Amino acid sequence: METRTVADIVREVTDISDEQLRQALDVQKETREPLAQILVNMGLITEKEKVRILGRQWGIPFLDLTEKQIDKDLLKLIPHHLLQRWKAVPVDRNGPRLVVAMVNPLDVYAIDQMRLVAGMDIESVIASAEDIGTALGQSMSAREELAGALQDMSQDFGGETTDIEVESAEAGEEDLGIDELRELMEDAPVVRLANLIIDQALRDKASDIHIQPEANRVRVRYRIDGILHDTMTVPKKAQAPLVSRIKVMADLDIAERRAAQDGRISLRVGGKEYDFRVSTNPGVSGEKVVMRILDKSGVQVKLNQLGIPNIMMEEFDSLINRSYGIITVTGPTGSGKSTTLYSVLNQLNSPEQNILTIEDPVEYQLPGLTQTQVNVRAGVTFPSALRTFLRQDPDIILVGEIRDGETALIATEAALTGHLVFSTLHTNDAPTAIARMIEMGIEPFLVASSVIGVLAQRLVRVICPDCKEAYTPPVEAFRRLNLAMDLESVTFYRGRGCERCRQTGYKGRIGVFELITVSNHLRELILRKAPTHELRQAGLESGMVTLRQDAMQKILEGITTMEEALRVVYTG
C-alpha cells in the first residue's frame, strides 16, 4: 500500500502551485514546523484548509461547522465549561454514538471523559477551532454563563441602582482608594466578567468592544460587521473595578482617571493569537474603554476572496506585479484598506522580494517582511522611515498612510527610482485620491509619472445564507438608486433574521471596489491639473467600474441588499 505524504494531501485539498509547495518545504527544512502550519503562516492556505489536511492525514472526517445546524439538545449532554476546555461540540447522533467535532480528535482522555459524562460512546470528527468557538458562542449555555457572571457582579456590588446621580467622572470613583480598587479588581467575579466580555466578543466576531459608563449603568456594546450592538448592562458599582481590571491587562495606570490612555493586550484564545488595542477616555460618567480586536489570522484572506470583480481583479493583479510605481488604496476608516494591502503583500511575499513596511501601528505581523512601527518619540515617522528604507535595498514598500506632503513626496521619489510602493489615503473615491496628492503639494508631473493605479473600497454586509429570502424593496430605494431596468425581471434578496445572524439578516462583510488605472490620457489630464470630475470621466471612458456599479452588481447577485448599499455606498 502506497503511503501518502502531507505534501500529497496538500496537493489534493488545495490549489497551491508546486513552486509554492517547494518554498514551504524549504522553510520546513529550516524550522521543522508542520508543513500545513508553514503554509498557513505564508498565507497560502486558510486555517480551515489546514484542519482539513490534518483530518486526511489522521484518517478522521473533517466537518465544516458553518454548514451544520447544531441541535441545542445535544449541547445539553455535556456541560459548556467542559466543551470549552476540550474545544469540542456535539453535532449529531449516529445510532448509540454521539458525534463530537473536536480541534484535537486524537485526545483520548477528552473522548473518554465525554463518554462518561454523556453516557454514550463518542465518535470524533475534526473541525477548526474558530468554527467550534463560534458554535459554542451561539449556544444558550454561553449566554447563560455571561448572565451568571453579571448576576455575581450584581450580588457582590449591591445590584443595579437606578436613582444615582453622577455629577462628574470623579464623583463616581473618588470614594474608592487605589488600594481598595486593586482588591476589587482582583476579585473572581470581576476577573470572570472581564474575561467573558472579551470571550463573547471573539465568539460574535466583533471588531470592537465598547465599555461605556452612563449615569446609572454601564453599557457594553460590540461592533459586529460595522454596526454597534448593545450586548449587556453591568452594575454601576462594578464600573471602577471592571475598567481597572482591563487597564491592568493593558499595562495602563489605574490611578490616572482624568487623562486618556492607550495600551495593548495580547491573548491566545482557542489556539489563535489576538491583539487588543485599548483606549480609555475620561467622560462625565467615568472612563470609557474601547478595545479594537485584531485577529492575527485575519490577514490570511486571499486577494481573490475580498470580493473584487473578476475583470477588475485581472487589472489589479497586473498593477501589483509591476516593478515600480505607487498603488494607493483609498476609503474611510474601517473600509478594509489594511486587509486588502496585507492580502496583496501575502500574495507578493517570496524569498526573492525584500518587502519593508512602516505602519502606525503594526496591526498584523507577517512572516518574511520587515515591519516598522511609527514611534514619534524615538524619531521614527513615516518620512524618516521611508528615507531609511531607500538605503535598505527594497523591492516593495508599504506606507501605512500618506498623511502629508513630505511623506507623499518621498513615496513618489521611491516609486520613480524603481520601487513598488503601496499606501492608503482617506478619500471618497479613486479619482479624488489623485487630486488629493496634488493638493498636498506634489508637482503634477511627479504624480503623473509615479501613480499607476488607485483602488477605492467600502465594506457592505453580506446577506445571511441561513435566512435569505426574496422580497420587494421600498419604492424610495428604487428612486435613490436611479435604477434603469425592468424591475419585474429582477429578484432582490434580504435576510429574514435568525439565531445565526443575531436577527440582523446579515453575516459577514465583503468589499465593494472601484479601480482607476493611470493611462496616457489620464496622465495628460493630471499634468494640466484637471478637476476631479474630468479625471472620473476619463476613467469611465476607459472602462472603470464605479463603487456604485459594483454595489449594484452585488445586489443583483443576491450578495447584499439594496438598503445596505444605500447605507454604505450611496451616501454622497
XYZ file of C-alpha atoms in Angstrom, residues 45-476:
432
model
C -3.874 28.225 2.807
C -6.510 29.067 5.397
C -6.739 27.689 8.916
C -9.737 25.629 7.812
C -7.763 24.100 4.936
C -5.037 23.202 7.441
C -7.574 21.355 9.590
C -8.912 19.535 6.521
C -5.336 18.417 5.718
C -4.849 17.144 9.287
C -8.095 15.180 9.018
C -6.910 13.464 5.838
C -3.524 12.793 7.441
C -5.093 11.202 10.531
C -7.893 9.435 8.672
C -10.566 11.394 10.568
C -13.537 13.037 8.777
C -13.493 16.844 8.522
C -16.681 18.775 9.309
C -17.353 22.362 8.222
C -19.488 23.621 11.110
C -20.604 26.680 9.142
C -22.706 24.293 7.051
C -24.104 22.431 10.075
C -27.110 23.432 12.203
C -26.278 22.451 15.800
C -29.058 20.791 17.814
C -29.173 22.595 21.179
C -30.419 19.427 22.890
C -27.090 17.795 22.055
C -25.224 20.665 23.714
C -27.010 19.874 26.979
C -25.436 16.398 27.140
C -22.025 17.818 28.131
C -21.523 20.908 30.372
C -20.472 24.013 28.498
C -17.302 24.612 30.528
C -16.093 21.090 29.692
C -16.743 21.636 25.984
C -14.710 24.832 26.196
C -11.873 23.025 27.985
C -11.729 20.256 25.398
C -12.517 22.548 22.405
C -15.339 20.258 21.333
C -19.002 20.499 20.339
C -21.602 17.711 19.905
C -23.004 17.840 16.371
C -25.064 14.699 15.744
C -26.148 11.229 16.839
C -25.045 8.130 14.960
C -27.117 5.344 16.475
C -25.832 4.808 20.033
C -22.860 7.115 19.446
C -22.579 10.880 19.959
C -20.725 12.588 17.109
C -18.438 15.306 18.512
C -16.419 17.817 16.488
C -13.031 18.431 18.101
C -9.936 20.542 17.497
C -7.861 17.538 18.590
C -9.806 14.337 17.823
C -6.798 12.287 18.976
C -7.258 13.436 22.597
C -8.151 10.052 24.100
C -8.544 11.467 27.620
C -11.111 14.077 26.498
C -13.037 11.497 24.479
C -13.122 9.107 27.468
C -14.334 11.869 29.807
C -17.076 12.945 27.369
C -18.186 9.301 27.107
C -18.590 9.130 30.888
C -20.397 12.489 31.144
C -22.754 11.953 28.185
C -23.327 8.241 28.863
C -22.755 7.490 25.173
C -19.879 6.289 23.009
C -18.088 9.149 21.264
C -17.410 9.320 17.517
C -14.956 12.164 16.866
C -14.603 14.319 13.763
C -12.228 17.229 13.223
C -13.239 20.893 12.867
C -11.482 24.254 13.066
C -11.031 25.956 16.438
C -12.751 29.078 15.081
C -15.860 27.174 13.991
C -16.062 25.301 17.296
C -15.715 28.566 19.235
C -18.463 30.128 17.125
C -20.766 27.151 17.662
C -20.242 27.273 21.421
C -20.757 31.025 21.413
C -24.134 30.604 19.727
C -25.297 28.092 22.324
C -27.642 29.223 25.052
C -25.269 27.946 27.721
C -22.635 30.519 26.699
C -25.137 33.331 27.171
C -26.201 31.801 30.486
C -22.562 31.826 31.635
C -22.353 35.532 30.849
C -25.641 36.148 32.626
C -24.307 34.218 35.629
C -21.228 36.426 35.806
C -23.436 39.531 35.700
C -25.588 38.073 38.462
C -22.489 37.507 40.589
C -21.439 41.100 39.970
C -24.859 42.380 40.995
C -24.706 40.428 44.242
C -21.144 41.478 45.044
C -21.715 45.156 44.285
C -25.259 45.600 45.500
C -27.055 45.278 42.158
C -28.241 47.987 39.803
C -29.219 51.309 41.382
C -31.294 53.498 39.130
C -31.551 56.536 41.409
C -27.867 57.530 41.475
C -26.873 60.918 40.109
C -23.265 61.172 38.992
C -22.088 64.748 38.592
C -18.638 64.037 37.164
C -16.162 61.317 36.397
C -14.534 61.868 39.772
C -17.795 61.782 41.737
C -18.495 58.155 40.934
C -14.961 56.945 41.598
C -13.266 59.105 44.257
C -14.899 57.049 47.014
C -12.616 54.157 46.097
C -8.953 54.407 47.041
C -6.288 52.816 44.859
C -5.619 50.002 47.335
C -9.341 49.221 47.645
C -9.688 49.363 43.860
C -6.825 46.861 43.439
C -8.550 44.448 45.796
C -11.892 44.740 43.997
C -10.464 44.306 40.512
C -8.737 41.077 41.574
C -11.984 39.544 42.872
C -13.093 36.465 40.963
C -16.400 37.951 39.631
C -14.599 40.969 38.140
C -11.897 38.828 36.514
C -14.535 36.402 35.240
C -16.695 39.193 33.807
C -13.771 40.877 32.011
C -12.740 37.541 30.504
C -16.287 36.699 29.422
C -16.811 40.116 27.804
C -13.695 39.506 25.697
C -14.552 35.846 25.047
C -18.097 36.636 23.890
C -16.817 39.393 21.598
C -14.495 36.887 19.915
C -17.333 34.382 19.509
C -19.554 37.052 17.982
C -16.685 38.066 15.632
C -16.806 41.649 16.905
C -14.198 44.146 15.720
C -14.529 46.464 18.742
C -15.696 46.306 22.370
C -17.182 49.453 23.929
C -17.497 49.696 27.727
C -19.493 52.893 28.107
C -20.389 54.327 31.551
C -23.673 56.209 31.886
C -25.386 57.932 34.801
C -26.783 54.791 36.437
C -25.408 51.881 34.416
C -22.518 50.677 32.257
C -23.358 49.599 28.703
C -21.253 47.003 26.906
C -21.532 47.131 23.133
C -19.909 45.128 20.334
C -19.271 46.366 16.796
C -20.197 43.442 14.542
C -19.963 43.750 10.754
C -19.510 47.502 11.170
C -22.631 48.074 13.323
C -22.691 48.654 17.098
C -24.981 46.338 19.107
C -25.944 46.618 22.781
C -24.866 43.363 24.438
C -25.269 43.711 28.200
C -25.578 46.099 31.127
C -23.102 45.977 34.021
C -23.975 47.238 37.550
C -22.808 50.834 38.037
C -20.885 49.983 41.218
C -18.831 47.435 39.243
C -17.675 50.126 36.804
C -14.440 51.139 38.538
C -13.089 47.628 39.236
C -14.047 46.386 35.730
C -12.348 49.321 33.988
C -9.332 48.970 36.285
C -9.090 45.258 35.511
C -8.896 45.978 31.783
C -6.392 48.793 32.351
C -4.129 46.415 34.283
C -4.386 43.845 31.464
C -3.316 46.607 29.040
C -0.490 47.781 31.325
C -2.118 51.189 31.918
C -2.051 53.382 35.035
C -5.179 52.679 37.126
C -4.506 55.766 39.262
C -4.800 58.047 36.212
C -8.508 58.641 35.564
C -8.541 62.174 34.152
C -6.357 61.664 31.064
C -6.778 59.418 28.036
C -4.503 56.382 27.828
C -3.610 53.828 25.164
C -2.392 50.272 25.677
C -2.319 46.806 24.226
C -3.337 43.307 25.314
C -2.068 40.115 23.670
C -4.089 36.946 24.271
C -4.212 33.409 22.943
C -7.808 32.178 22.809
C -8.930 28.895 21.272
C -5.499 28.314 19.777
C -5.500 31.700 17.982
C -3.474 34.824 18.674
C -5.320 38.112 19.237
C -4.165 41.666 19.914
C -6.446 44.213 21.595
C -5.684 47.913 21.176
C -7.123 49.514 24.307
C -8.105 53.183 24.531
C -9.530 54.895 27.620
C -11.177 58.305 27.606
C -12.494 60.239 30.642
C -16.170 61.228 30.484
C -18.663 62.841 32.848
C -19.913 59.407 33.955
C -16.499 57.756 34.176
C -13.806 56.340 31.908
C -14.971 54.843 28.633
C -12.959 51.904 27.303
C -12.793 50.911 23.634
C -10.917 47.760 22.625
C -10.094 47.168 18.954
C -9.779 43.429 18.273
C -7.073 42.330 15.875
C -7.216 38.695 14.805
C -3.691 37.854 13.680
C -5.024 35.155 11.351
C -7.418 37.641 9.739
C -4.820 38.748 7.195
C -4.656 35.295 5.677
C -7.563 36.194 3.395
C -6.562 35.608 -0.201
C -6.781 38.541 -2.571
C -9.359 36.792 -4.750
C -11.621 36.311 -1.708
C -12.101 40.021 -0.955
C -14.920 40.495 -3.468
C -13.023 42.266 -6.254
C -14.887 41.575 -9.549
C -13.064 39.213 -11.908
C -12.386 41.771 -14.652
C -11.167 44.316 -12.096
C -9.084 41.608 -10.406
C -7.196 40.900 -13.641
C -6.377 44.593 -13.993
C -5.386 44.965 -10.323
C -3.242 41.820 -10.469
C -1.395 43.330 -13.423
C -0.740 46.523 -11.428
C 0.589 44.841 -8.265
C 3.030 42.766 -10.326
C 4.741 45.785 -11.865
C 8.277 46.570 -10.764
C 7.733 50.230 -9.798
C 5.051 52.854 -9.196
C 2.604 53.897 -6.475
C -0.630 51.988 -5.883
C -2.983 53.654 -3.430
C -5.927 52.079 -1.627
C -8.461 54.660 -0.528
C -11.593 54.795 1.577
C -12.856 55.900 5.002
C -11.714 54.378 8.296
C -12.984 50.822 8.667
C -13.412 50.174 4.946
C -10.962 47.254 4.851
C -7.943 49.020 3.332
C -5.429 47.300 5.633
C -6.873 43.852 4.915
C -6.584 44.478 1.179
C -2.971 45.618 1.435
C -1.965 42.728 3.690
C -3.604 40.321 1.231
C -1.567 41.922 -1.575
C 1.662 41.581 0.416
C 0.828 37.962 1.245
C 0.474 37.260 -2.475
C 3.691 39.074 -3.411
C 5.729 37.752 -0.485
C 8.534 35.449 -1.621
C 12.227 34.854 -0.821
C 13.134 36.889 -3.913
C 11.416 40.061 -2.642
C 12.642 42.478 0.046
C 9.428 43.943 1.477
C 9.531 46.769 4.048
C 6.567 48.389 5.809
C 6.102 51.462 8.001
C 2.805 51.383 9.887
C 1.015 53.221 12.687
C 0.563 50.835 14.382
C 1.672 47.438 13.060
C -1.674 45.632 13.199
C -0.621 42.213 11.933
C 2.793 40.595 11.765
C 3.591 38.818 8.518
C 6.494 36.358 8.238
C 9.128 37.283 5.676
C 8.546 41.063 5.923
C 10.434 43.771 7.787
C 7.746 45.763 9.583
C 8.455 49.040 11.384
C 6.099 50.900 13.700
C 5.847 54.686 13.895
C 7.410 55.984 17.129
C 7.431 59.773 17.165
C 9.329 59.973 20.477
C 12.129 57.879 19.003
C 12.092 59.904 15.794
C 10.527 57.144 13.704
C 7.964 58.839 11.456
C 6.609 57.969 8.026
C 9.096 60.306 6.240
C 12.132 59.270 8.325
C 11.373 55.558 7.929
C 10.906 55.976 4.158
C 14.312 57.652 3.857
C 15.882 54.761 5.762
C 14.041 52.199 3.626
C 15.596 53.598 0.450
C 19.004 52.612 1.842
C 17.783 49.072 2.632
C 17.666 47.790 -0.977
C 13.848 47.360 -1.017
C 11.756 45.863 -3.798
C 8.360 46.671 -2.280
C 7.463 49.336 0.297
C 4.214 49.708 2.227
C 3.476 53.127 3.727
C 0.599 52.745 6.184
C -0.862 56.108 5.253
C 0.123 59.167 3.232
C -0.793 61.937 5.660
C 1.256 64.900 4.474
C 3.191 66.341 1.578
C 6.579 65.193 2.881
C 5.516 61.544 3.038
C 3.856 61.819 -0.364
C 6.996 63.342 -1.916
C 9.356 60.653 -0.604
C 6.922 57.912 -1.667
C 6.839 59.472 -5.129
C 10.635 59.580 -5.294
C 10.797 55.926 -4.196
C 8.402 54.921 -6.976
C 10.370 56.872 -9.588
C 13.631 55.212 -8.558
C 12.364 51.700 -9.298
C 10.365 50.607 -6.256
C 6.777 49.391 -5.951
C 5.035 51.471 -3.267
C 1.685 50.724 -1.633
C -0.153 53.168 0.600
C -3.567 54.392 1.767
C -5.394 57.699 1.562
C -8.668 58.890 3.058
C -10.754 59.945 0.052
C -14.263 59.055 -1.096
C -13.351 57.571 -4.476
C -10.425 56.670 -6.715
C -10.141 59.813 -8.913
C -10.192 62.088 -5.838
C -7.056 60.372 -4.490
C -5.059 61.671 -7.449
C -6.286 65.217 -6.874
C -5.518 64.885 -3.134
C -1.835 64.203 -3.794
C -1.594 67.349 -5.907
C -3.321 69.293 -3.101
C -0.582 68.016 -0.750
C 1.929 69.968 -2.818
C 3.270 67.235 -5.108
C 4.002 68.534 -8.588
C 1.529 67.184 -11.186
C 4.346 65.779 -13.348
C 5.567 63.698 -10.369
C 2.062 62.380 -9.673
C 1.514 61.564 -13.341
C 4.857 59.733 -13.539
C 4.612 57.755 -10.286
C 0.973 56.821 -9.591
C -0.069 53.761 -11.601
C -3.400 52.933 -10.002
C -5.898 53.739 -7.230
C -8.287 51.243 -5.637
C -11.243 52.695 -3.711
C -13.294 50.428 -1.472
C -16.103 50.065 1.066
C -17.394 47.130 3.116
C -21.021 46.025 2.834
C -22.716 43.371 4.951
C -23.483 40.028 3.306
C -26.984 38.549 3.440
C -27.149 35.696 5.954
C -27.327 32.441 3.916
C -29.435 30.705 6.589
C -32.388 33.106 6.399
C -32.067 34.538 2.880
C -35.403 35.297 1.199
C -36.718 37.174 -1.855
C -38.503 40.482 -1.268
C -39.565 43.733 -2.914
C -37.528 46.765 -1.770
C -39.332 50.019 -0.899
C -40.063 52.466 -3.719
C -37.805 55.079 -2.099
